[in-house]
JSON list of C-alpha atoms and ligand atoms in Angstrom, two decimals:
[
{"chain": "A", "resi": 1, "resn": "UNK", "atom": "CA", "xyz": [47.93, -34.21, 143.03]},
{"chain": "A", "resi": 2, "resn": "UNK", "atom": "CA", "xyz": [46.46, -32.87, 146.22]},
{"chain": "A", "resi": 3, "resn": "UNK", "atom": "CA", "xyz": [48.71, -30.27, 147.81]},
{"chain": "A", "resi": 4, "resn": "UNK", "atom": "CA", "xyz": [50.15, -30.95, 151.27]},
{"chain": "A", "resi": 5, "resn": "UNK", "atom": "CA", "xyz": [48.22, -28.05, 152.73]},
{"chain": "A", "resi": 6, "resn": "UNK", "atom": "CA", "xyz": [44.93, -29.36, 151.35]},
{"chain": "A", "resi": 7, "resn": "UNK", "atom": "CA", "xyz": [45.68, -32.84, 152.62]},
{"chain": "A", "resi": 8, "resn": "UNK", "atom": "CA", "xyz": [46.19, -31.62, 156.18]},
{"chain": "A", "resi": 9, "resn": "UNK", "atom": "CA", "xyz": [43.20, -29.28, 156.01]},
{"chain": "A", "resi": 10, "resn": "UNK", "atom": "CA", "xyz": [40.96, -32.18, 155.11]},
{"chain": "A", "resi": 11, "resn": "UNK", "atom": "CA", "xyz": [42.45, -34.34, 157.88]},
{"chain": "A", "resi": 12, "resn": "UNK", "atom": "CA", "xyz": [41.70, -31.56, 160.33]},
{"chain": "A", "resi": 13, "resn": "UNK", "atom": "CA", "xyz": [38.10, -31.30, 159.17]},
{"chain": "A", "resi": 14, "resn": "UNK", "atom": "CA", "xyz": [37.74, -35.03, 159.59]},
{"chain": "A", "resi": 15, "resn": "UNK", "atom": "CA", "xyz": [39.32, -34.88, 163.07]},
{"chain": "A", "resi": 16, "resn": "UNK", "atom": "CA", "xyz": [36.88, -32.17, 164.15]},
{"chain": "A", "resi": 17, "resn": "UNK", "atom": "CA", "xyz": [33.84, -34.01, 162.78]},
{"chain": "A", "resi": 18, "resn": "UNK", "atom": "CA", "xyz": [34.61, -37.56, 163.82]},
{"chain": "A", "resi": 19, "resn": "UNK", "atom": "CA", "xyz": [36.50, -37.11, 167.08]},
{"chain": "A", "resi": 20, "resn": "UNK", "atom": "CA", "xyz": [35.31, -33.82, 168.51]},
{"chain": "A", "resi": 21, "resn": "UNK", "atom": "CA", "xyz": [31.88, -32.65, 167.31]},
{"chain": "A", "resi": 22, "resn": "UNK", "atom": "CA", "xyz": [30.55, -36.22, 167.32]},
{"chain": "A", "resi": 23, "resn": "UNK", "atom": "CA", "xyz": [31.47, -36.52, 171.03]},
{"chain": "A", "resi": 24, "resn": "UNK", "atom": "CA", "xyz": [29.51, -33.46, 172.02]},
{"chain": "A", "resi": 25, "resn": "UNK", "atom": "CA", "xyz": [31.85, -30.47, 171.74]},
{"chain": "A", "resi": 26, "resn": "UNK", "atom": "CA", "xyz": [29.67, -27.66, 170.36]},
{"chain": "A", "resi": 27, "resn": "UNK", "atom": "CA", "xyz": [31.52, -24.36, 170.93]},
{"chain": "A", "resi": 28, "resn": "UNK", "atom": "CA", "xyz": [31.90, -22.96, 167.39]},
{"chain": "A", "resi": 29, "resn": "UNK", "atom": "CA", "xyz": [35.08, -21.07, 168.36]},
{"chain": "A", "resi": 30, "resn": "UNK", "atom": "CA", "xyz": [36.72, -24.32, 169.48]},
{"chain": "A", "resi": 31, "resn": "UNK", "atom": "CA", "xyz": [35.58, -26.33, 166.45]},
{"chain": "A", "resi": 32, "resn": "UNK", "atom": "CA", "xyz": [36.55, -23.66, 163.98]},
{"chain": "A", "resi": 33, "resn": "UNK", "atom": "CA", "xyz": [39.94, -23.05, 165.60]},
{"chain": "A", "resi": 34, "resn": "UNK", "atom": "CA", "xyz": [40.85, -26.72, 165.75]},
{"chain": "A", "resi": 35, "resn": "UNK", "atom": "CA", "xyz": [40.01, -27.09, 162.10]},
{"chain": "A", "resi": 36, "resn": "UNK", "atom": "CA", "xyz": [42.64, -24.42, 161.39]},
{"chain": "A", "resi": 37, "resn": "UNK", "atom": "CA", "xyz": [45.61, -24.97, 163.74]},
{"chain": "A", "resi": 38, "resn": "UNK", "atom": "CA", "xyz": [48.23, -27.17, 161.98]},
{"chain": "A", "resi": 39, "resn": "UNK", "atom": "CA", "xyz": [48.65, -29.90, 164.63]},
{"chain": "A", "resi": 40, "resn": "UNK", "atom": "CA", "xyz": [51.13, -31.77, 162.39]},
{"chain": "A", "resi": 41, "resn": "UNK", "atom": "CA", "xyz": [53.65, -28.94, 162.85]},
{"chain": "A", "resi": 42, "resn": "UNK", "atom": "CA", "xyz": [53.70, -29.49, 166.62]},
{"chain": "A", "resi": 43, "resn": "UNK", "atom": "CA", "xyz": [54.90, -33.11, 166.49]},
{"chain": "A", "resi": 44, "resn": "UNK", "atom": "CA", "xyz": [58.21, -34.55, 165.33]},
{"chain": "A", "resi": 45, "resn": "UNK", "atom": "CA", "xyz": [58.65, -35.33, 161.64]},
{"chain": "A", "resi": 46, "resn": "UNK", "atom": "CA", "xyz": [58.39, -39.06, 162.25]},
{"chain": "A", "resi": 47, "resn": "UNK", "atom": "CA", "xyz": [54.87, -38.60, 163.65]},
{"chain": "A", "resi": 48, "resn": "UNK", "atom": "CA", "xyz": [53.48, -36.13, 161.15]},
{"chain": "A", "resi": 49, "resn": "UNK", "atom": "CA", "xyz": [51.30, -38.80, 159.58]},
{"chain": "A", "resi": 50, "resn": "UNK", "atom": "CA", "xyz": [49.71, -39.68, 162.94]},
{"chain": "A", "resi": 51, "resn": "UNK", "atom": "CA", "xyz": [49.21, -36.07, 164.03]},
{"chain": "A", "resi": 52, "resn": "UNK", "atom": "CA", "xyz": [45.44, -36.07, 163.44]},
{"chain": "A", "resi": 53, "resn": "UNK", "atom": "CA", "xyz": [44.79, -39.49, 164.97]},
{"chain": "A", "resi": 54, "resn": "UNK", "atom": "CA", "xyz": [42.41, -40.04, 167.90]},
{"chain": "A", "resi": 55, "resn": "UNK", "atom": "CA", "xyz": [45.18, -40.52, 170.48]},
{"chain": "A", "resi": 56, "resn": "UNK", "atom": "CA", "xyz": [47.92, -38.72, 172.42]},
{"chain": "A", "resi": 57, "resn": "UNK", "atom": "CA", "xyz": [51.43, -38.68, 170.92]},
{"chain": "A", "resi": 58, "resn": "UNK", "atom": "CA", "xyz": [54.92, -38.56, 172.41]},
{"chain": "A", "resi": 59, "resn": "UNK", "atom": "CA", "xyz": [56.69, -35.19, 172.14]},
{"chain": "A", "resi": 60, "resn": "UNK", "atom": "CA", "xyz": [60.06, -36.16, 173.62]},
{"chain": "A", "resi": 61, "resn": "UNK", "atom": "CA", "xyz": [61.43, -35.80, 177.16]},
{"chain": "A", "resi": 62, "resn": "UNK", "atom": "CA", "xyz": [58.90, -38.42, 178.31]},
{"chain": "A", "resi": 63, "resn": "UNK", "atom": "CA", "xyz": [55.98, -36.04, 177.68]},
{"chain": "A", "resi": 64, "resn": "UNK", "atom": "CA", "xyz": [52.89, -36.24, 175.47]},
{"chain": "A", "resi": 65, "resn": "UNK", "atom": "CA", "xyz": [50.57, -34.00, 173.48]},
{"chain": "A", "resi": 66, "resn": "UNK", "atom": "CA", "xyz": [46.96, -34.81, 174.42]},
{"chain": "A", "resi": 67, "resn": "UNK", "atom": "CA", "xyz": [44.42, -36.46, 172.17]},
{"chain": "A", "resi": 68, "resn": "UNK", "atom": "CA", "xyz": [42.58, -33.84, 170.08]},
{"chain": "A", "resi": 69, "resn": "UNK", "atom": "CA", "xyz": [39.25, -34.48, 171.83]},
{"chain": "A", "resi": 70, "resn": "UNK", "atom": "CA", "xyz": [40.72, -33.75, 175.29]},
{"chain": "A", "resi": 71, "resn": "UNK", "atom": "CA", "xyz": [42.20, -30.47, 174.02]},
{"chain": "A", "resi": 72, "resn": "UNK", "atom": "CA", "xyz": [38.78, -29.55, 172.62]},
{"chain": "A", "resi": 73, "resn": "UNK", "atom": "CA", "xyz": [36.95, -30.46, 175.82]},
{"chain": "A", "resi": 74, "resn": "UNK", "atom": "CA", "xyz": [39.36, -28.56, 178.07]},
{"chain": "A", "resi": 75, "resn": "UNK", "atom": "CA", "xyz": [39.30, -25.51, 175.82]},
{"chain": "A", "resi": 76, "resn": "UNK", "atom": "CA", "xyz": [35.50, -25.52, 175.63]},
{"chain": "A", "resi": 77, "resn": "UNK", "atom": "CA", "xyz": [35.23, -25.81, 179.42]},
{"chain": "A", "resi": 78, "resn": "UNK", "atom": "CA", "xyz": [36.92, -22.40, 179.78]},
{"chain": "A", "resi": 79, "resn": "UNK", "atom": "CA", "xyz": [33.96, -20.76, 177.93]},
{"chain": "A", "resi": 80, "resn": "UNK", "atom": "CA", "xyz": [36.26, -18.30, 176.15]},
{"chain": "A", "resi": 81, "resn": "UNK", "atom": "CA", "xyz": [34.91, -15.28, 174.28]},
{"chain": "A", "resi": 82, "resn": "UNK", "atom": "CA", "xyz": [38.07, -13.68, 172.89]},
{"chain": "A", "resi": 83, "resn": "UNK", "atom": "CA", "xyz": [39.14, -10.90, 175.27]},
{"chain": "A", "resi": 84, "resn": "UNK", "atom": "CA", "xyz": [40.81, -13.19, 177.81]},
{"chain": "A", "resi": 85, "resn": "UNK", "atom": "CA", "xyz": [44.33, -13.43, 179.16]},
{"chain": "A", "resi": 86, "resn": "UNK", "atom": "CA", "xyz": [44.94, -17.12, 179.73]},
{"chain": "A", "resi": 87, "resn": "UNK", "atom": "CA", "xyz": [47.64, -18.91, 181.74]},
{"chain": "A", "resi": 88, "resn": "UNK", "atom": "CA", "xyz": [48.73, -22.38, 180.63]},
{"chain": "A", "resi": 89, "resn": "UNK", "atom": "CA", "xyz": [50.89, -24.65, 182.77]},
{"chain": "A", "resi": 90, "resn": "UNK", "atom": "CA", "xyz": [52.83, -27.20, 180.69]},
{"chain": "A", "resi": 91, "resn": "UNK", "atom": "CA", "xyz": [53.70, -25.72, 177.28]},
{"chain": "A", "resi": 92, "resn": "UNK", "atom": "CA", "xyz": [54.98, -29.06, 175.93]},
{"chain": "A", "resi": 93, "resn": "UNK", "atom": "CA", "xyz": [54.63, -29.15, 172.14]},
{"chain": "A", "resi": 94, "resn": "UNK", "atom": "CA", "xyz": [52.83, -25.80, 172.11]},
{"chain": "A", "resi": 95, "resn": "UNK", "atom": "CA", "xyz": [49.71, -27.12, 170.40]},
{"chain": "A", "resi": 96, "resn": "UNK", "atom": "CA", "xyz": [47.26, -26.32, 173.21]},
{"chain": "A", "resi": 97, "resn": "UNK", "atom": "CA", "xyz": [48.74, -22.82, 173.53]},
{"chain": "A", "resi": 98, "resn": "UNK", "atom": "CA", "xyz": [48.40, -22.32, 169.76]},
{"chain": "A", "resi": 99, "resn": "UNK", "atom": "CA", "xyz": [44.72, -23.29, 169.88]},
{"chain": "A", "resi": 100, "resn": "UNK", "atom": "CA", "xyz": [44.15, -20.85, 172.75]},
{"chain": "A", "resi": 101, "resn": "UNK", "atom": "CA", "xyz": [46.12, -18.11, 171.01]},
{"chain": "A", "resi": 102, "resn": "UNK", "atom": "CA", "xyz": [43.77, -18.22, 168.04]},
{"chain": "A", "resi": 103, "resn": "UNK", "atom": "CA", "xyz": [40.79, -17.69, 170.33]},
{"chain": "A", "resi": 104, "resn": "UNK", "atom": "CA", "xyz": [41.92, -15.26, 173.05]},
{"chain": "A", "resi": 105, "resn": "UNK", "atom": "CA", "xyz": [43.80, -11.98, 173.45]},
{"chain": "A", "resi": 106, "resn": "UNK", "atom": "CA", "xyz": [46.96, -13.33, 175.07]},
{"chain": "A", "resi": 107, "resn": "UNK", "atom": "CA", "xyz": [48.38, -16.65, 176.27]},
{"chain": "A", "resi": 108, "resn": "UNK", "atom": "CA", "xyz": [50.99, -16.96, 179.04]},
{"chain": "A", "resi": 109, "resn": "UNK", "atom": "CA", "xyz": [52.51, -20.43, 179.06]},
{"chain": "A", "resi": 110, "resn": "UNK", "atom": "CA", "xyz": [55.01, -21.98, 181.47]},
{"chain": "A", "resi": 111, "resn": "UNK", "atom": "CA", "xyz": [57.21, -25.04, 180.90]},
{"chain": "A", "resi": 112, "resn": "UNK", "atom": "CA", "xyz": [59.62, -26.61, 183.41]},
{"chain": "A", "resi": 113, "resn": "UNK", "atom": "CA", "xyz": [61.55, -28.77, 180.91]},
{"chain": "A", "resi": 114, "resn": "UNK", "atom": "CA", "xyz": [64.28, -26.69, 179.28]},
{"chain": "A", "resi": 115, "resn": "UNK", "atom": "CA", "xyz": [64.54, -28.76, 176.09]},
{"chain": "A", "resi": 116, "resn": "UNK", "atom": "CA", "xyz": [60.81, -28.46, 175.38]},
{"chain": "A", "resi": 117, "resn": "UNK", "atom": "CA", "xyz": [60.77, -24.82, 176.46]},
{"chain": "A", "resi": 118, "resn": "UNK", "atom": "CA", "xyz": [63.48, -23.81, 173.97]},
{"chain": "A", "resi": 119, "resn": "UNK", "atom": "CA", "xyz": [62.19, -25.97, 171.14]},
{"chain": "A", "resi": 120, "resn": "UNK", "atom": "CA", "xyz": [58.63, -24.70, 171.43]},
{"chain": "A", "resi": 121, "resn": "UNK", "atom": "CA", "xyz": [59.64, -21.05, 171.90]},
{"chain": "A", "resi": 122, "resn": "UNK", "atom": "CA", "xyz": [61.40, -21.32, 168.53]},
{"chain": "A", "resi": 123, "resn": "UNK", "atom": "CA", "xyz": [58.36, -22.89, 166.92]},
{"chain": "A", "resi": 124, "resn": "UNK", "atom": "CA", "xyz": [56.04, -20.10, 168.15]},
{"chain": "A", "resi": 125, "resn": "UNK", "atom": "CA", "xyz": [58.41, -17.57, 166.56]},
{"chain": "A", "resi": 126, "resn": "UNK", "atom": "CA", "xyz": [58.61, -19.51, 163.33]},
{"chain": "A", "resi": 127, "resn": "UNK", "atom": "CA", "xyz": [54.83, -19.86, 163.09]},
{"chain": "A", "resi": 128, "resn": "UNK", "atom": "CA", "xyz": [54.36, -16.21, 164.16]},
{"chain": "A", "resi": 129, "resn": "UNK", "atom": "CA", "xyz": [52.25, -16.76, 167.26]},
{"chain": "A", "resi": 130, "resn": "UNK", "atom": "CA", "xyz": [52.93, -13.28, 168.56]},
{"chain": "A", "resi": 131, "resn": "UNK", "atom": "CA", "xyz": [50.37, -13.35, 171.36]},
{"chain": "A", "resi": 132, "resn": "UNK", "atom": "CA", "xyz": [51.99, -16.25, 173.20]},
{"chain": "A", "resi": 133, "resn": "UNK", "atom": "CA", "xyz": [54.38, -15.36, 176.01]},
{"chain": "A", "resi": 134, "resn": "UNK", "atom": "CA", "xyz": [56.58, -18.18, 177.29]},
{"chain": "A", "resi": 135, "resn": "UNK", "atom": "CA", "xyz": [58.39, -18.75, 180.56]},
{"chain": "A", "resi": 136, "resn": "UNK", "atom": "CA", "xyz": [60.81, -21.40, 181.81]},
{"chain": "A", "resi": 137, "resn": "UNK", "atom": "CA", "xyz": [59.88, -22.11, 185.41]},
{"chain": "A", "resi": 138, "resn": "UNK", "atom": "CA", "xyz": [57.78, -24.14, 187.81]},
{"chain": "A", "resi": 139, "resn": "UNK", "atom": "CA", "xyz": [54.20, -23.43, 186.77]},
{"chain": "A", "resi": 140, "resn": "UNK", "atom": "CA", "xyz": [52.70, -24.72, 190.03]},
{"chain": "A", "resi": 141, "resn": "UNK", "atom": "CA", "xyz": [53.63, -21.31, 191.42]},
{"chain": "A", "resi": 142, "resn": "UNK", "atom": "CA", "xyz": [51.76, -19.51, 188.66]},
{"chain": "A", "resi": 143, "resn": "UNK", "atom": "CA", "xyz": [52.93, -16.20, 187.19]},
{"chain": "A", "resi": 144, "resn": "UNK", "atom": "CA", "xyz": [52.18, -13.67, 189.89]},
{"chain": "A", "resi": 145, "resn": "UNK", "atom": "CA", "xyz": [53.44, -10.54, 188.09]},
{"chain": "A", "resi": 146, "resn": "UNK", "atom": "CA", "xyz": [51.06, -11.17, 185.17]},
{"chain": "A", "resi": 147, "resn": "UNK", "atom": "CA", "xyz": [48.01, -12.30, 187.14]},
{"chain": "A", "resi": 148, "resn": "UNK", "atom": "CA", "xyz": [45.15, -12.41, 187.76]},
{"chain": "A", "resi": 149, "resn": "UNK", "atom": "CA", "xyz": [44.12, -14.43, 184.71]},
{"chain": "A", "resi": 150, "resn": "UNK", "atom": "CA", "xyz": [40.66, -14.79, 183.17]},
{"chain": "A", "resi": 151, "resn": "UNK", "atom": "CA", "xyz": [41.30, -18.50, 182.65]},
{"chain": "A", "resi": 152, "resn": "UNK", "atom": "CA", "xyz": [43.94, -21.06, 183.67]},
{"chain": "A", "resi": 153, "resn": "UNK", "atom": "CA", "xyz": [44.57, -24.43, 182.03]},
{"chain": "A", "resi": 154, "resn": "UNK", "atom": "CA", "xyz": [46.89, -27.01, 183.57]},
{"chain": "A", "resi": 155, "resn": "UNK", "atom": "CA", "xyz": [47.93, -29.68, 181.07]},
{"chain": "A", "resi": 156, "resn": "UNK", "atom": "CA", "xyz": [49.63, -32.05, 183.52]},
{"chain": "A", "resi": 157, "resn": "UNK", "atom": "CA", "xyz": [48.08, -33.94, 186.44]},
{"chain": "A", "resi": 158, "resn": "UNK", "atom": "CA", "xyz": [48.53, -33.32, 190.16]},
{"chain": "A", "resi": 159, "resn": "UNK", "atom": "CA", "xyz": [47.05, -34.53, 193.45]},
{"chain": "A", "resi": 160, "resn": "UNK", "atom": "CA", "xyz": [45.42, -31.16, 194.10]},
{"chain": "A", "resi": 161, "resn": "UNK", "atom": "CA", "xyz": [45.00, -27.80, 192.44]},
{"chain": "A", "resi": 162, "resn": "UNK", "atom": "CA", "xyz": [48.02, -25.63, 193.35]},
{"chain": "A", "resi": 163, "resn": "UNK", "atom": "CA", "xyz": [46.87, -22.85, 195.72]},
{"chain": "A", "resi": 164, "resn": "UNK", "atom": "CA", "xyz": [48.78, -20.08, 193.88]},
{"chain": "A", "resi": 165, "resn": "UNK", "atom": "CA", "xyz": [46.78, -20.86, 190.73]},
{"chain": "A", "resi": 166, "resn": "UNK", "atom": "CA", "xyz": [43.45, -20.40, 192.52]},
{"chain": "A", "resi": 167, "resn": "UNK", "atom": "CA", "xyz": [44.79, -17.13, 193.95]},
{"chain": "A", "resi": 168, "resn": "UNK", "atom": "CA", "xyz": [45.86, -15.91, 190.50]},
{"chain": "A", "resi": 169, "resn": "UNK", "atom": "CA", "xyz": [42.47, -16.66, 188.93]},
{"chain": "A", "resi": 170, "resn": "UNK", "atom": "CA", "xyz": [40.18, -13.62, 188.42]},
{"chain": "A", "resi": 171, "resn": "UNK", "atom": "CA", "xyz": [36.80, -13.46, 190.08]},
{"chain": "A", "resi": 172, "resn": "UNK", "atom": "CA", "xyz": [34.48, -14.85, 187.40]},
{"chain": "A", "resi": 173, "resn": "UNK", "atom": "CA", "xyz": [37.38, -16.87, 185.97]},
{"chain": "A", "resi": 174, "resn": "UNK", "atom": "CA", "xyz": [37.64, -20.57, 185.16]},
{"chain": "A", "resi": 175, "resn": "UNK", "atom": "CA", "xyz": [40.41, -23.08, 185.70]},
{"chain": "A", "resi": 176, "resn": "UNK", "atom": "CA", "xyz": [40.64, -26.61, 184.31]},
{"chain": "A", "resi": 177, "resn": "UNK", "atom": "CA", "xyz": [43.08, -29.26, 185.54]},
{"chain": "A", "resi": 178, "resn": "UNK", "atom": "CA", "xyz": [43.44, -33.06, 185.77]},
{"chain": "A", "resi": 179, "resn": "UNK", "atom": "CA", "xyz": [43.49, -34.02, 189.46]},
{"chain": "A", "resi": 180, "resn": "UNK", "atom": "CA", "xyz": [44.14, -37.46, 190.90]},
{"chain": "A", "resi": 181, "resn": "UNK", "atom": "CA", "xyz": [46.80, -40.14, 191.17]},
{"chain": "A", "resi": 182, "resn": "UNK", "atom": "CA", "xyz": [49.75, -41.31, 189.17]},
{"chain": "A", "resi": 183, "resn": "UNK", "atom": "CA", "xyz": [47.96, -43.14, 186.43]},
{"chain": "A", "resi": 184, "resn": "UNK", "atom": "CA", "xyz": [44.53, -41.60, 186.14]},
{"chain": "A", "resi": 185, "resn": "UNK", "atom": "CA", "xyz": [42.87, -38.37, 187.07]},
{"chain": "A", "resi": 186, "resn": "UNK", "atom": "CA", "xyz": [39.54, -36.55, 186.92]},
{"chain": "A", "resi": 187, "resn": "UNK", "atom": "CA", "xyz": [39.30, -33.42, 184.85]},
{"chain": "A", "resi": 188, "resn": "UNK", "atom": "CA", "xyz": [38.16, -30.70, 187.28]},
{"chain": "A", "resi": 189, "resn": "UNK", "atom": "CA", "xyz": [36.64, -27.37, 186.30]},
{"chain": "A", "resi": 190, "resn": "UNK", "atom": "CA", "xyz": [36.84, -24.62, 188.91]},
{"chain": "A", "resi": 191, "resn": "UNK", "atom": "CA", "xyz": [34.71, -21.47, 188.73]},
{"chain": "A", "resi": 192, "resn": "UNK", "atom": "CA", "xyz": [35.70, -18.65, 191.08]},
{"chain": "A", "resi": 193, "resn": "UNK", "atom": "CA", "xyz": [33.11, -16.16, 192.34]},
{"chain": "A", "resi": 194, "resn": "UNK", "atom": "CA", "xyz": [33.33, -13.33, 194.92]},
{"chain": "A", "resi": 195, "resn": "UNK", "atom": "CA", "xyz": [32.79, -15.66, 197.83]},
{"chain": "A", "resi": 196, "resn": "UNK", "atom": "CA", "xyz": [33.23, -19.23, 196.66]},
{"chain": "A", "resi": 197, "resn": "UNK", "atom": "CA", "xyz": [34.87, -21.81, 194.47]},
{"chain": "A", "resi": 198, "resn": "UNK", "atom": "CA", "xyz": [32.59, -24.15, 192.54]},
{"chain": "A", "resi": 199, "resn": "UNK", "atom": "CA", "xyz": [34.13, -27.40, 191.27]},
{"chain": "A", "resi": 200, "resn": "UNK", "atom": "CA", "xyz": [32.67, -29.62, 188.54]},
{"chain": "A", "resi": 201, "resn": "UNK", "atom": "CA", "xyz": [34.04, -33.03, 187.57]},
{"chain": "A", "resi": 202, "resn": "UNK", "atom": "CA", "xyz": [34.20, -33.38, 183.78]},
{"chain": "A", "resi": 203, "resn": "UNK", "atom": "CA", "xyz": [35.24, -37.04, 183.81]},
{"chain": "A", "resi": 204, "resn": "UNK", "atom": "CA", "xyz": [38.23, -39.36, 183.79]},
{"chain": "A", "resi": 205, "resn": "UNK", "atom": "CA", "xyz": [41.44, -38.58, 181.93]},
{"chain": "A", "resi": 206, "resn": "UNK", "atom": "CA", "xyz": [45.11, -39.47, 181.87]},
{"chain": "A", "resi": 207, "resn": "UNK", "atom": "CA", "xyz": [47.94, -36.96, 181.87]},
{"chain": "A", "resi": 208, "resn": "UNK", "atom": "CA", "xyz": [51.66, -36.83, 182.55]},
{"chain": "A", "resi": 209, "resn": "UNK", "atom": "CA", "xyz": [52.73, -35.57, 185.97]},
{"chain": "A", "resi": 210, "resn": "UNK", "atom": "CA", "xyz": [52.70, -31.99, 187.12]},
{"chain": "A", "resi": 211, "resn": "UNK", "atom": "CA", "xyz": [56.06, -31.78, 188.88]},
{"chain": "A", "resi": 212, "resn": "UNK", "atom": "CA", "xyz": [56.90, -28.88, 191.15]},
{"chain": "A", "resi": 213, "resn": "UNK", "atom": "CA", "xyz": [56.56, -27.16, 194.50]},
{"chain": "A", "resi": 214, "resn": "UNK", "atom": "CA", "xyz": [52.76, -27.55, 194.53]},
{"chain": "A", "resi": 215, "resn": "UNK", "atom": "CA", "xyz": [52.73, -30.73, 192.46]},
{"chain": "A", "resi": 216, "resn": "UNK", "atom": "CA", "xyz": [54.48, -34.12, 192.48]},
{"chain": "A", "resi": 217, "resn": "UNK", "atom": "CA", "xyz": [58.03, -34.22, 193.79]},
{"chain": "A", "resi": 218, "resn": "UNK", "atom": "CA", "xyz": [60.71, -35.24, 191.24]},
{"chain": "B", "resi": 1, "resn": "LIG", "atom": "N1", "xyz": [49.96, -28.52, 176.61]},
{"chain": "B", "resi": 1, "resn": "LIG", "atom": "C1", "xyz": [50.95, -29.45, 176.10]},
{"chain": "B", "resi": 1, "resn": "LIG", "atom": "C2", "xyz": [50.92, -30.75, 176.86]},
{"chain": "B", "resi": 1, "resn": "LIG", "atom": "C3", "xyz": [52.29, -31.17, 177.23]},
{"chain": "B", "resi": 1, "resn": "LIG", "atom": "S1", "xyz": [52.46, -32.48, 178.39]},
{"chain": "B", "resi": 1, "resn": "LIG", "atom": "C4", "xyz": [50.80, -29.65, 174.60]},
{"chain": "B", "resi": 1, "resn": "LIG", "atom": "O1", "xyz": [49.85, -29.11, 174.00]},
{"chain": "B", "resi": 1, "resn": "LIG", "atom": "O2", "xyz": [51.64, -30.33, 173.99]},
{"chain": "B", "resi": 1, "resn": "LIG", "atom": "C5", "xyz": [52.65, -31.62, 179.91]},
{"chain": "B", "resi": 1, "resn": "LIG", "atom": "C6", "xyz": [53.84, -30.69, 180.02]},
{"chain": "B", "resi": 1, "resn": "LIG", "atom": "O3", "xyz": [53.82, -30.16, 181.35]},
{"chain": "B", "resi": 1, "resn": "LIG", "atom": "C7", "xyz": [55.20, -31.35, 179.86]},
{"chain": "B", "resi": 1, "resn": "LIG", "atom": "O4", "xyz": [55.89, -30.69, 178.84]},
{"chain": "B", "resi": 1, "resn": "LIG", "atom": "C8", "xyz": [55.88, -31.16, 181.21]},
{"chain": "B", "resi": 1, "resn": "LIG", "atom": "O5", "xyz": [57.27, -30.94, 181.13]},
{"chain": "B", "resi": 1, "resn": "LIG", "atom": "C9", "xyz": [55.16, -29.93, 181.73]},
{"chain": "B", "resi": 1, "resn": "LIG", "atom": "N2", "xyz": [55.18, -29.73, 183.18]},
{"chain": "B", "resi": 1, "resn": "LIG", "atom": "C10", "xyz": [55.08, -30.65, 184.18]},
{"chain": "B", "resi": 1, "resn": "LIG", "atom": "N3", "xyz": [55.14, -30.05, 185.38]},
{"chain": "B", "resi": 1, "resn": "LIG", "atom": "C11", "xyz": [55.27, -28.70, 185.15]},
{"chain": "B", "resi": 1, "resn": "LIG", "atom": "C12", "xyz": [55.38, -27.54, 185.99]},
{"chain": "B", "resi": 1, "resn": "LIG", "atom": "N4", "xyz": [55.38, -27.61, 187.31]},
{"chain": "B", "resi": 1, "resn": "LIG", "atom": "N5", "xyz": [55.50, -26.34, 185.38]},
{"chain": "B", "resi": 1, "resn": "LIG", "atom": "C13", "xyz": [55.52, -26.21, 184.03]},
{"chain": "B", "resi": 1, "resn": "LIG", "atom": "N6", "xyz": [55.43, -27.27, 183.20]},
{"chain": "B", "resi": 1, "resn": "LIG", "atom": "C14", "xyz": [55.30, -28.49, 183.75]}
]
């Protein structure tokens, strides 16, 4: 009989080939990392069998973990090399942070929902992700004491990019965030240089709401 570990490893390979590489993600660091991170451990037991499917999944508290392809595309857009300190807004299940943590030096992740915050903090400890630092607060205000960051990823959608996040991005840094209305957004990539901000639209997407001082009101 195939061991559990082998079963999930082969599902991950299939996910990377059929959902991610086939749609144009080429960064070897992203492909290799996503073929290793055990996505099934970041969803509830009832959903373990669907963990590698080509769709988002509920993670409780009305929130969702993104479809694998979107995670891959957002991660690739940050053009990470390995030395970076990255800020994530919206820890949720912790899967996106775990993918980042396998690529970069350190991940700072903020969650505003206390149930998800506590649950995922425990999971990071259990799975020994020692380079992920967590915080329970409103991520639209960033994490000033720890900034500036080489990259920022916002995994919930807002009407505009929160100003504190642009401020806390290093010169030469990249930020990716879904921006738009209630039901659909555009994935925007921001590149910050000495004297300007360049924005690229990576295409349509759909995320849960970014709620906070510089996001949607509750
Ligand atoms: N990156 C997550 C995606 C979770 S969904 C994953 O890999 O599973 C988005 C998350 O953003 C939700 O958990 C939601 O509670 C959180 N969120 C929404 N607004 C926030 C804010 N202002 N600060 C921090 N987290 C926020």
